[in-house]
mmCIF file with all atom_site columns, C-alpha atoms in Angstrom:
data_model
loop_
_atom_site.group_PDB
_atom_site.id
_atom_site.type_symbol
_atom_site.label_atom_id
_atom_site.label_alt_id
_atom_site.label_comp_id
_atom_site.label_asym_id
_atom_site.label_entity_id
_atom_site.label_seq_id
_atom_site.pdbx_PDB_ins_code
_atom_site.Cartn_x
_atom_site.Cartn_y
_atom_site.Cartn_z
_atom_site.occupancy
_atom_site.B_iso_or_equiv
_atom_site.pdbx_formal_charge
_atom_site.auth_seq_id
_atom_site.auth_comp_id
_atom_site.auth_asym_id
_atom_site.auth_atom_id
_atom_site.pdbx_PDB_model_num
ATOM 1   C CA . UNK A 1 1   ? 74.957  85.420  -95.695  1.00 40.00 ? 24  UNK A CA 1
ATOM 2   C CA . UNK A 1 2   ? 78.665  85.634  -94.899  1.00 45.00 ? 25  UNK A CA 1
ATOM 3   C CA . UNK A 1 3   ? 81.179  84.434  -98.377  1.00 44.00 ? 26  UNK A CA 1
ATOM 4   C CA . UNK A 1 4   ? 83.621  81.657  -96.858  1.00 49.00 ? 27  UNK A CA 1
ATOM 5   C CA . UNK A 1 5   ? 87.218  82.652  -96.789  1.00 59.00 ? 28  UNK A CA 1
ATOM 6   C CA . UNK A 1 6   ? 87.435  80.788  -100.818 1.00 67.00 ? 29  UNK A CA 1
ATOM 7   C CA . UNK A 1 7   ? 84.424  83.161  -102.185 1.00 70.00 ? 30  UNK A CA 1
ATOM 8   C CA . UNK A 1 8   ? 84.548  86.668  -103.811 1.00 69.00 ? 31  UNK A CA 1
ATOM 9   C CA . UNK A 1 9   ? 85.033  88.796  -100.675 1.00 77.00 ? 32  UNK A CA 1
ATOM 10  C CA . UNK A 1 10  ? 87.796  86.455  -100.057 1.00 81.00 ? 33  UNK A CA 1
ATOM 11  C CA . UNK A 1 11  ? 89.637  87.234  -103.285 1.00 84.00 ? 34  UNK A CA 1
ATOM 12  C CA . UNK A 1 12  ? 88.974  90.818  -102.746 1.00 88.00 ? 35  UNK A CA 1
ATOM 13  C CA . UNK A 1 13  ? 90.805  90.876  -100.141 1.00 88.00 ? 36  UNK A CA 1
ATOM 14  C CA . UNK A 1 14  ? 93.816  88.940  -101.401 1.00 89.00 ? 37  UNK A CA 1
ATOM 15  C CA . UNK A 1 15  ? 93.576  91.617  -104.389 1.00 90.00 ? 38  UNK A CA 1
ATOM 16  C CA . UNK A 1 16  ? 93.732  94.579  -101.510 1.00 90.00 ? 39  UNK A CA 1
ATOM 17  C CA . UNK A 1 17  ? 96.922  92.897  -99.734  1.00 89.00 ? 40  UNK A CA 1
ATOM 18  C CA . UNK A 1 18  ? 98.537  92.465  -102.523 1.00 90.00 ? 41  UNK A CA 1
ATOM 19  C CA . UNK A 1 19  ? 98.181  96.076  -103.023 1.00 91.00 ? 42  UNK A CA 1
ATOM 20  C CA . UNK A 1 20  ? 99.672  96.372  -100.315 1.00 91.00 ? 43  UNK A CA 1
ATOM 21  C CA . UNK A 1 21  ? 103.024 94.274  -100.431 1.00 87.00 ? 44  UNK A CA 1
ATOM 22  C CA . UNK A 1 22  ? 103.126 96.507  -103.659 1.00 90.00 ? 45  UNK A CA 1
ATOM 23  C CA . UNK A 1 23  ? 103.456 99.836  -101.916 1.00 91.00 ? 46  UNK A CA 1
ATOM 24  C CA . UNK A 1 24  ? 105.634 98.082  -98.928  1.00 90.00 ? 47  UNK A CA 1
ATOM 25  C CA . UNK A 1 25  ? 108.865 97.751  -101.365 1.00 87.00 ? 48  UNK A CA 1
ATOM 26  C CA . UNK A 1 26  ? 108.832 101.053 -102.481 1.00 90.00 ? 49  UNK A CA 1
ATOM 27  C CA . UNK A 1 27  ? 107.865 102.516 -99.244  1.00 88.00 ? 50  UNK A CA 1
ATOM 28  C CA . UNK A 1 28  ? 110.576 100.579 -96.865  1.00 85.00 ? 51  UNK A CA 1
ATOM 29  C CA . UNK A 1 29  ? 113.291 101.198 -100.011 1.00 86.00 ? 52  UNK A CA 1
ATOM 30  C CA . UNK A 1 30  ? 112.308 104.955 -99.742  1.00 87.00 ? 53  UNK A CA 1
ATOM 31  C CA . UNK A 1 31  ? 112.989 104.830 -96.055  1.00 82.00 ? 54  UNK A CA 1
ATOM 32  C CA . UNK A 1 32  ? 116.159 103.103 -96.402  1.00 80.00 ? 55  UNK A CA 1
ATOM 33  C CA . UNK A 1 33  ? 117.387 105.894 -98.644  1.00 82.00 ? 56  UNK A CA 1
ATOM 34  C CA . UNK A 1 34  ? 115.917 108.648 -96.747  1.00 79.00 ? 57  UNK A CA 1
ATOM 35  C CA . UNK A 1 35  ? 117.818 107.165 -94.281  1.00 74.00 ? 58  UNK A CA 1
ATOM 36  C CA . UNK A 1 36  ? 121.054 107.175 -96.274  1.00 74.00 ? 59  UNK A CA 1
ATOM 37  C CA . UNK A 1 37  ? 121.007 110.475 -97.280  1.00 77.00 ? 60  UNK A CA 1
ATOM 38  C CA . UNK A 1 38  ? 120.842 111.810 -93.710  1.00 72.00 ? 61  UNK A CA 1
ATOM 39  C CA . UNK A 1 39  ? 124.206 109.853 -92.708  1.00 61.00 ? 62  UNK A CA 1
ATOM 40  C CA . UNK A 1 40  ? 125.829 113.145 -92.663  1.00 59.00 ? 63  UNK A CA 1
ATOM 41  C CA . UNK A 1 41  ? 123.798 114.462 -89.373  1.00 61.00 ? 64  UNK A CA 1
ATOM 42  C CA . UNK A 1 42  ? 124.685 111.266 -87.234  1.00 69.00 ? 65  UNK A CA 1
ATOM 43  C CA . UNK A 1 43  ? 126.842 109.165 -89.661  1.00 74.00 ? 66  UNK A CA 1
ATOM 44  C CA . UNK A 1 44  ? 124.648 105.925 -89.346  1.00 83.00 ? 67  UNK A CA 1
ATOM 45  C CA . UNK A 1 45  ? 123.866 103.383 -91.982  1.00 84.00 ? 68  UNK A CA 1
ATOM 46  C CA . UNK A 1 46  ? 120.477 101.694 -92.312  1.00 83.00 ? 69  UNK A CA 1
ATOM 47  C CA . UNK A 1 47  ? 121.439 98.481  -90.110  1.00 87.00 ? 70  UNK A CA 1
ATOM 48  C CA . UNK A 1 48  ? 123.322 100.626 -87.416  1.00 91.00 ? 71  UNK A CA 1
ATOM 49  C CA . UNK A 1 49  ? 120.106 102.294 -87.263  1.00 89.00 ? 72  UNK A CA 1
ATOM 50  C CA . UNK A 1 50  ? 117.850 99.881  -86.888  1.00 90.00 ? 73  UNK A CA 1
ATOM 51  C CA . UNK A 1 51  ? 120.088 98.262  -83.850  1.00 94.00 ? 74  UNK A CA 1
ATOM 52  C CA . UNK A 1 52  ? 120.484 101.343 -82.285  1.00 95.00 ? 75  UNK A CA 1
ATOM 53  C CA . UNK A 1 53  ? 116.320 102.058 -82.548  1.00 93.00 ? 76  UNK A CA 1
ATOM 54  C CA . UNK A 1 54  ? 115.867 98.568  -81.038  1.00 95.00 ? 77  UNK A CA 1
ATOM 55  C CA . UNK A 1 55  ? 118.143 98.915  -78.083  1.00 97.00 ? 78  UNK A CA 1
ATOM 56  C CA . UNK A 1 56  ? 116.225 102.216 -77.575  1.00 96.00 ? 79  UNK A CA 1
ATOM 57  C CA . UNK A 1 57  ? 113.644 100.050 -77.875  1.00 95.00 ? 80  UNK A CA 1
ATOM 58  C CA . UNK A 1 58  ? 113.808 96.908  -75.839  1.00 96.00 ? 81  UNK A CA 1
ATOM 59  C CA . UNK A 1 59  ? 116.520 97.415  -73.724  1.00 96.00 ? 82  UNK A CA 1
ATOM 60  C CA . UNK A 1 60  ? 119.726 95.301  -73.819  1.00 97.00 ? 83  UNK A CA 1
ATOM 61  C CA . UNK A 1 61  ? 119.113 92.622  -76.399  1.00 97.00 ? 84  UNK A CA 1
ATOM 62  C CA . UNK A 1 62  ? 121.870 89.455  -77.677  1.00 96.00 ? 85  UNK A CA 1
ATOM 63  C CA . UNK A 1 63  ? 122.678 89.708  -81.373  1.00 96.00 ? 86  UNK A CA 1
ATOM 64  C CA . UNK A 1 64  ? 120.315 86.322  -81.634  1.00 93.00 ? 87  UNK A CA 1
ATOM 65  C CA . UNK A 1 65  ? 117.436 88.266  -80.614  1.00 93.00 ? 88  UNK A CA 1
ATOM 66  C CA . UNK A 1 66  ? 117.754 91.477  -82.936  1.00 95.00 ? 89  UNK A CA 1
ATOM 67  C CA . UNK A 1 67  ? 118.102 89.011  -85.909  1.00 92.00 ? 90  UNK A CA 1
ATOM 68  C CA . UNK A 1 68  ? 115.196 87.366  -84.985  1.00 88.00 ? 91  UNK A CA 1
ATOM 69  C CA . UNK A 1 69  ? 113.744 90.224  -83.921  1.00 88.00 ? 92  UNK A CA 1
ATOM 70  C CA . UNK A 1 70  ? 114.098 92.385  -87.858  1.00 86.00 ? 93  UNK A CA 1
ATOM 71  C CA . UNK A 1 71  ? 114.241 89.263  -89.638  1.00 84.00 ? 94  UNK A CA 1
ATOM 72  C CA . UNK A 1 72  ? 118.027 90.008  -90.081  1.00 86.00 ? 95  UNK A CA 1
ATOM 73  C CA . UNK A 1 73  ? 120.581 87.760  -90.031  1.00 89.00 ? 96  UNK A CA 1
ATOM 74  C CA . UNK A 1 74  ? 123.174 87.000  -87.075  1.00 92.00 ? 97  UNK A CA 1
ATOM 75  C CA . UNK A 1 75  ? 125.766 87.541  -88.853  1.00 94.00 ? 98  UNK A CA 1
ATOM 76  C CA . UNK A 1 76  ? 124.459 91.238  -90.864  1.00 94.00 ? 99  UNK A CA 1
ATOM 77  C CA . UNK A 1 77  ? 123.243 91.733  -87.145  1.00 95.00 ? 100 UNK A CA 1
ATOM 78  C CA . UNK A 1 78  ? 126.700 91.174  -85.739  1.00 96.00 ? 101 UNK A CA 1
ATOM 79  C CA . UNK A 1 79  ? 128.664 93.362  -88.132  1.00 96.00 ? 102 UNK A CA 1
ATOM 80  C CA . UNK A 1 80  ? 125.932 96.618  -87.423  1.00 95.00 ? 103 UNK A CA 1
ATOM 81  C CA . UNK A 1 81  ? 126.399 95.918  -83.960  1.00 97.00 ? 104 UNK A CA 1
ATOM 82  C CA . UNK A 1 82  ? 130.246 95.667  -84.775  1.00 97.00 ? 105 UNK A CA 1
ATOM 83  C CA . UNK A 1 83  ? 130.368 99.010  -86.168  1.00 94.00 ? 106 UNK A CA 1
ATOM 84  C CA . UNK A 1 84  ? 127.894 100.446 -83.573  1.00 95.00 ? 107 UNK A CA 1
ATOM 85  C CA . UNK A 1 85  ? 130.445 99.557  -80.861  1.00 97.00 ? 108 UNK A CA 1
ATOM 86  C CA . UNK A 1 86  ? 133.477 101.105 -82.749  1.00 95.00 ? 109 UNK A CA 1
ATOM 87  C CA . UNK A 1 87  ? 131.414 104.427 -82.670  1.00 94.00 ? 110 UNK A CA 1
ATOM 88  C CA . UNK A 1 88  ? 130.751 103.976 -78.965  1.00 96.00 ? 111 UNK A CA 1
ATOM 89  C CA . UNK A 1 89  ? 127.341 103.767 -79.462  1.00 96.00 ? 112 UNK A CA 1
ATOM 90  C CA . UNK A 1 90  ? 126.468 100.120 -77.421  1.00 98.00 ? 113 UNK A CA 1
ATOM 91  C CA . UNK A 1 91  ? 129.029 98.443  -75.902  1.00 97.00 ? 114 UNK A CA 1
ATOM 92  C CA . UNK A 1 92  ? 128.562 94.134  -74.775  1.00 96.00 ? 115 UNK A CA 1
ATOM 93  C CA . UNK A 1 93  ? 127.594 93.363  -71.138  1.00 95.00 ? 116 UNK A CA 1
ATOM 94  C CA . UNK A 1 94  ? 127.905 89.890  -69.634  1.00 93.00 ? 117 UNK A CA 1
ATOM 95  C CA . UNK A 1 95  ? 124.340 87.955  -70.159  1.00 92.00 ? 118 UNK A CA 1
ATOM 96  C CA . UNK A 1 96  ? 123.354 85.841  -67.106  1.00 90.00 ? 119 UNK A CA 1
ATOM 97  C CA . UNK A 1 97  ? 121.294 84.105  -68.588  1.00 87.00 ? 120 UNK A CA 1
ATOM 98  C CA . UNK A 1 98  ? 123.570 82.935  -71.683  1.00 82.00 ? 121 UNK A CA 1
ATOM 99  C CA . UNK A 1 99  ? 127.224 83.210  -70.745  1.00 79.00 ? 122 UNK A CA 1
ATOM 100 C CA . UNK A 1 100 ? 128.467 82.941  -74.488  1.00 83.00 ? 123 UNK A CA 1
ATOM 101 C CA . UNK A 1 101 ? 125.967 85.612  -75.969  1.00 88.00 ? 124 UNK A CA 1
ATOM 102 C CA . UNK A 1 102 ? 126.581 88.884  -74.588  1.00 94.00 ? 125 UNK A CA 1
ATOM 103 C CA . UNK A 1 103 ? 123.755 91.812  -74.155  1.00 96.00 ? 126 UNK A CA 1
ATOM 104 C CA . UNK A 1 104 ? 124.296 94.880  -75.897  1.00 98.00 ? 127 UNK A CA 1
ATOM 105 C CA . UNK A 1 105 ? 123.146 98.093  -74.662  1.00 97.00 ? 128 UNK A CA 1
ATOM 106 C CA . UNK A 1 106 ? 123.271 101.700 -75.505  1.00 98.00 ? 129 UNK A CA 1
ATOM 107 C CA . UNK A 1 107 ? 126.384 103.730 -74.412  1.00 98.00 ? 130 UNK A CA 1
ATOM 108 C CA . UNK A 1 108 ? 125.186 107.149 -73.340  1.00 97.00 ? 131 UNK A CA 1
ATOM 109 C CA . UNK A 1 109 ? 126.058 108.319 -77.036  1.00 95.00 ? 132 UNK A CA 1
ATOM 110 C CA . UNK A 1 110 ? 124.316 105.680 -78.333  1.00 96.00 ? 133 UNK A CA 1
ATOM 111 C CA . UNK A 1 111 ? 121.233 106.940 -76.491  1.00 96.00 ? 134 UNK A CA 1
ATOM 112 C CA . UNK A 1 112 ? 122.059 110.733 -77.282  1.00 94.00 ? 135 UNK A CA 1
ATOM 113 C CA . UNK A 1 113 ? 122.548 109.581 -81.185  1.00 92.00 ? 136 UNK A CA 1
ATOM 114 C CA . UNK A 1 114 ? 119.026 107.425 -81.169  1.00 93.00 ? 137 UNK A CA 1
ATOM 115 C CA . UNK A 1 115 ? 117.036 110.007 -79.446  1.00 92.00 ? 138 UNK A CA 1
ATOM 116 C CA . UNK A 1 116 ? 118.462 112.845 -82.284  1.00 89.00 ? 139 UNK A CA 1
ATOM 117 C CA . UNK A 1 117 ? 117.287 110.208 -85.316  1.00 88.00 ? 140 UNK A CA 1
ATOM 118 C CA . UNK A 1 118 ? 113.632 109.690 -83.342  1.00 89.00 ? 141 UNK A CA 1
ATOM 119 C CA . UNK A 1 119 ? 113.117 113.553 -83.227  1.00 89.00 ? 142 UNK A CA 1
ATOM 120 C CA . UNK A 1 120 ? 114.212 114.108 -86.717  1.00 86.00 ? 143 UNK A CA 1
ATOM 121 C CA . UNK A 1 121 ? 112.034 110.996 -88.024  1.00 84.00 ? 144 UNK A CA 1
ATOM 122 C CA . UNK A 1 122 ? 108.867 112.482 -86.005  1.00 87.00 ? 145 UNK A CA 1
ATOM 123 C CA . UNK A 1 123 ? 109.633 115.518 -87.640  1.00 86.00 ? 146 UNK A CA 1
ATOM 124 C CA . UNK A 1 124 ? 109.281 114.380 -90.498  1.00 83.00 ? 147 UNK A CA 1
ATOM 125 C CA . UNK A 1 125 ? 106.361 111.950 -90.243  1.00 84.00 ? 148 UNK A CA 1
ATOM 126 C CA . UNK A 1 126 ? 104.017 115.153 -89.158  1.00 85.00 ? 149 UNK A CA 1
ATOM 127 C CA . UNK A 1 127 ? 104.333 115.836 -92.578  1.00 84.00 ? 150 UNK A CA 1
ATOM 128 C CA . UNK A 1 128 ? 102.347 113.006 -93.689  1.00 82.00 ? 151 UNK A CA 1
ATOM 129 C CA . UNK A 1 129 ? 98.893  114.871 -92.736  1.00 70.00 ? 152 UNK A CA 1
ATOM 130 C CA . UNK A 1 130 ? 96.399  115.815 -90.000  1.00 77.00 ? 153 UNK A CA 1
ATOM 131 C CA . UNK A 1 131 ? 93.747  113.750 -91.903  1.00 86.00 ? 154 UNK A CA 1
ATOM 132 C CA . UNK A 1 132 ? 94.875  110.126 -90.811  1.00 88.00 ? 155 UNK A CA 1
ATOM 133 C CA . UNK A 1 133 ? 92.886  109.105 -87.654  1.00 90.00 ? 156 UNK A CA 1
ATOM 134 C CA . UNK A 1 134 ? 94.175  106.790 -85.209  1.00 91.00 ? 157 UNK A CA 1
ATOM 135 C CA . UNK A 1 135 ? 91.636  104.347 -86.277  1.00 94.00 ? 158 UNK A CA 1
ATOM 136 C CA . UNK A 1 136 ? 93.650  103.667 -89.597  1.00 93.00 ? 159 UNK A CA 1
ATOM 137 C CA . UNK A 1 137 ? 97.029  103.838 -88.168  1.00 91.00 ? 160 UNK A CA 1
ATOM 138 C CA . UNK A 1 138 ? 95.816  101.035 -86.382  1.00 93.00 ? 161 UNK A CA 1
ATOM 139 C CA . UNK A 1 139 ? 93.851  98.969  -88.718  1.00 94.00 ? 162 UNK A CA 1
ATOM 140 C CA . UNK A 1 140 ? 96.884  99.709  -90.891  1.00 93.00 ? 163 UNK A CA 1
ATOM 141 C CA . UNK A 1 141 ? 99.498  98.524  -87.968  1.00 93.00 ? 164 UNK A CA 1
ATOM 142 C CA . UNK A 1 142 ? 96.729  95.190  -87.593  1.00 94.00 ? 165 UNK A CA 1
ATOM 143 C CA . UNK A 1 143 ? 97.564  94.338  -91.256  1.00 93.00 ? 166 UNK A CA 1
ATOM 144 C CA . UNK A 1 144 ? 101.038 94.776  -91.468  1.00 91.00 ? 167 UNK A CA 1
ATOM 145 C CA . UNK A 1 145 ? 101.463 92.795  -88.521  1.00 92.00 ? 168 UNK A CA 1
ATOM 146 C CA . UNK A 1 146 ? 99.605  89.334  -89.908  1.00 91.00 ? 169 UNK A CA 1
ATOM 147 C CA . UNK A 1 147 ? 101.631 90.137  -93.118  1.00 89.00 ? 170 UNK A CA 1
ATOM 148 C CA . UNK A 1 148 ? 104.519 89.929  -91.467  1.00 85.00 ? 171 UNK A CA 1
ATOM 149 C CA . UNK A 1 149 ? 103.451 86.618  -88.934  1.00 88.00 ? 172 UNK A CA 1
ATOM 150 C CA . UNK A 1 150 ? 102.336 84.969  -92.396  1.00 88.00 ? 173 UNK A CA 1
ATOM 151 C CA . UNK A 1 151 ? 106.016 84.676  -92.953  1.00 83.00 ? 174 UNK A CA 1
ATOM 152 C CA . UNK A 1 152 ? 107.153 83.769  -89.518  1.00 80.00 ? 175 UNK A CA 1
ATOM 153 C CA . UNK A 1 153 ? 108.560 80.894  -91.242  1.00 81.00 ? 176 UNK A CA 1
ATOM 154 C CA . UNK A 1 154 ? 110.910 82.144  -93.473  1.00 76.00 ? 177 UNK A CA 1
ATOM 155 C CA . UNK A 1 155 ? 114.316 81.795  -92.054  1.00 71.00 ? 178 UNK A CA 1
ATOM 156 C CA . UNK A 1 156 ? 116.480 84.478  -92.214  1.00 64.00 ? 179 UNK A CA 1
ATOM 157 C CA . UNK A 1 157 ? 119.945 82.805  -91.276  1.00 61.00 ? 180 UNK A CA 1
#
């Protein structure tokens, strides 16, 4: 007999995902700093690196669709991608689809500068073990995910 999503197994699994937006915090606030402390090899902060990763990412992308994109908003988005450009790291391209919001895009340091924090991150995530199997990366991946649609709503501006 399958419990309905309001019996025991239900609740269990509340129990278990709240577990899990318990280790999140720590975890992302770990990453931040990690992040912080290796400013010195390409003298990025957090939010310069997160533009420059989607860029790397995506491709060309308008400030509007980064916010949206990192839950960030416009205007945090605007002043990362403001201090991107004044490191020549993306410089704004006319849109043709949206003549008032501009695509940014990776300047050839930019891409240099992203590819050098990717190496040094994958570094340092083959520390994490040989014992993970892709299976849980991506039942892990399939739960953050509806975590993070759960709160589609929230508005970030």
């Amino acid at each position: 007999m399958r419990e309905t999503e309001h019996g025991p197994a239900a609740a269990e699994v509340t129990d278990r995902l709240t577990e899990v937006f318990d280790l999140v915090g720590p975890l992302y606030r770990r990453a931040q700093r990690k992040v912080e402390q290796d400013v010195p090899l390409e003298g990025l902060s957090v939010g310069t690196r997160a533009v420059l990763m989607m860029l790397r990412e995506h491709g060309p992308m308008t400030v509007p669709q980064m916010g949206r994109a990192q839950a960030l908003s416009r205007q945090f988005v605007q002043r990362m991608v403001n201090e991107a450009a004044a490191r020549h790291l993306v410089e704004a391209v006319p849109n043709p689809a949206h003549k008032r919001s501009s695509l940014i895009r990776l300047t050839g340091v930019g891409e240099t500068v992203a590819t050098a924090v990717v190496d040094r991150e994958r570094a340092m995530l083959r520390q994490v073990g040989g014992d993970l199997t892709d299976a849980e990366v991506t039942a892990c991946l399939r739960v953050l995910s509806r975590l993070l649609r759960l709160l589609d709503d929230v508005d970030m501006d």
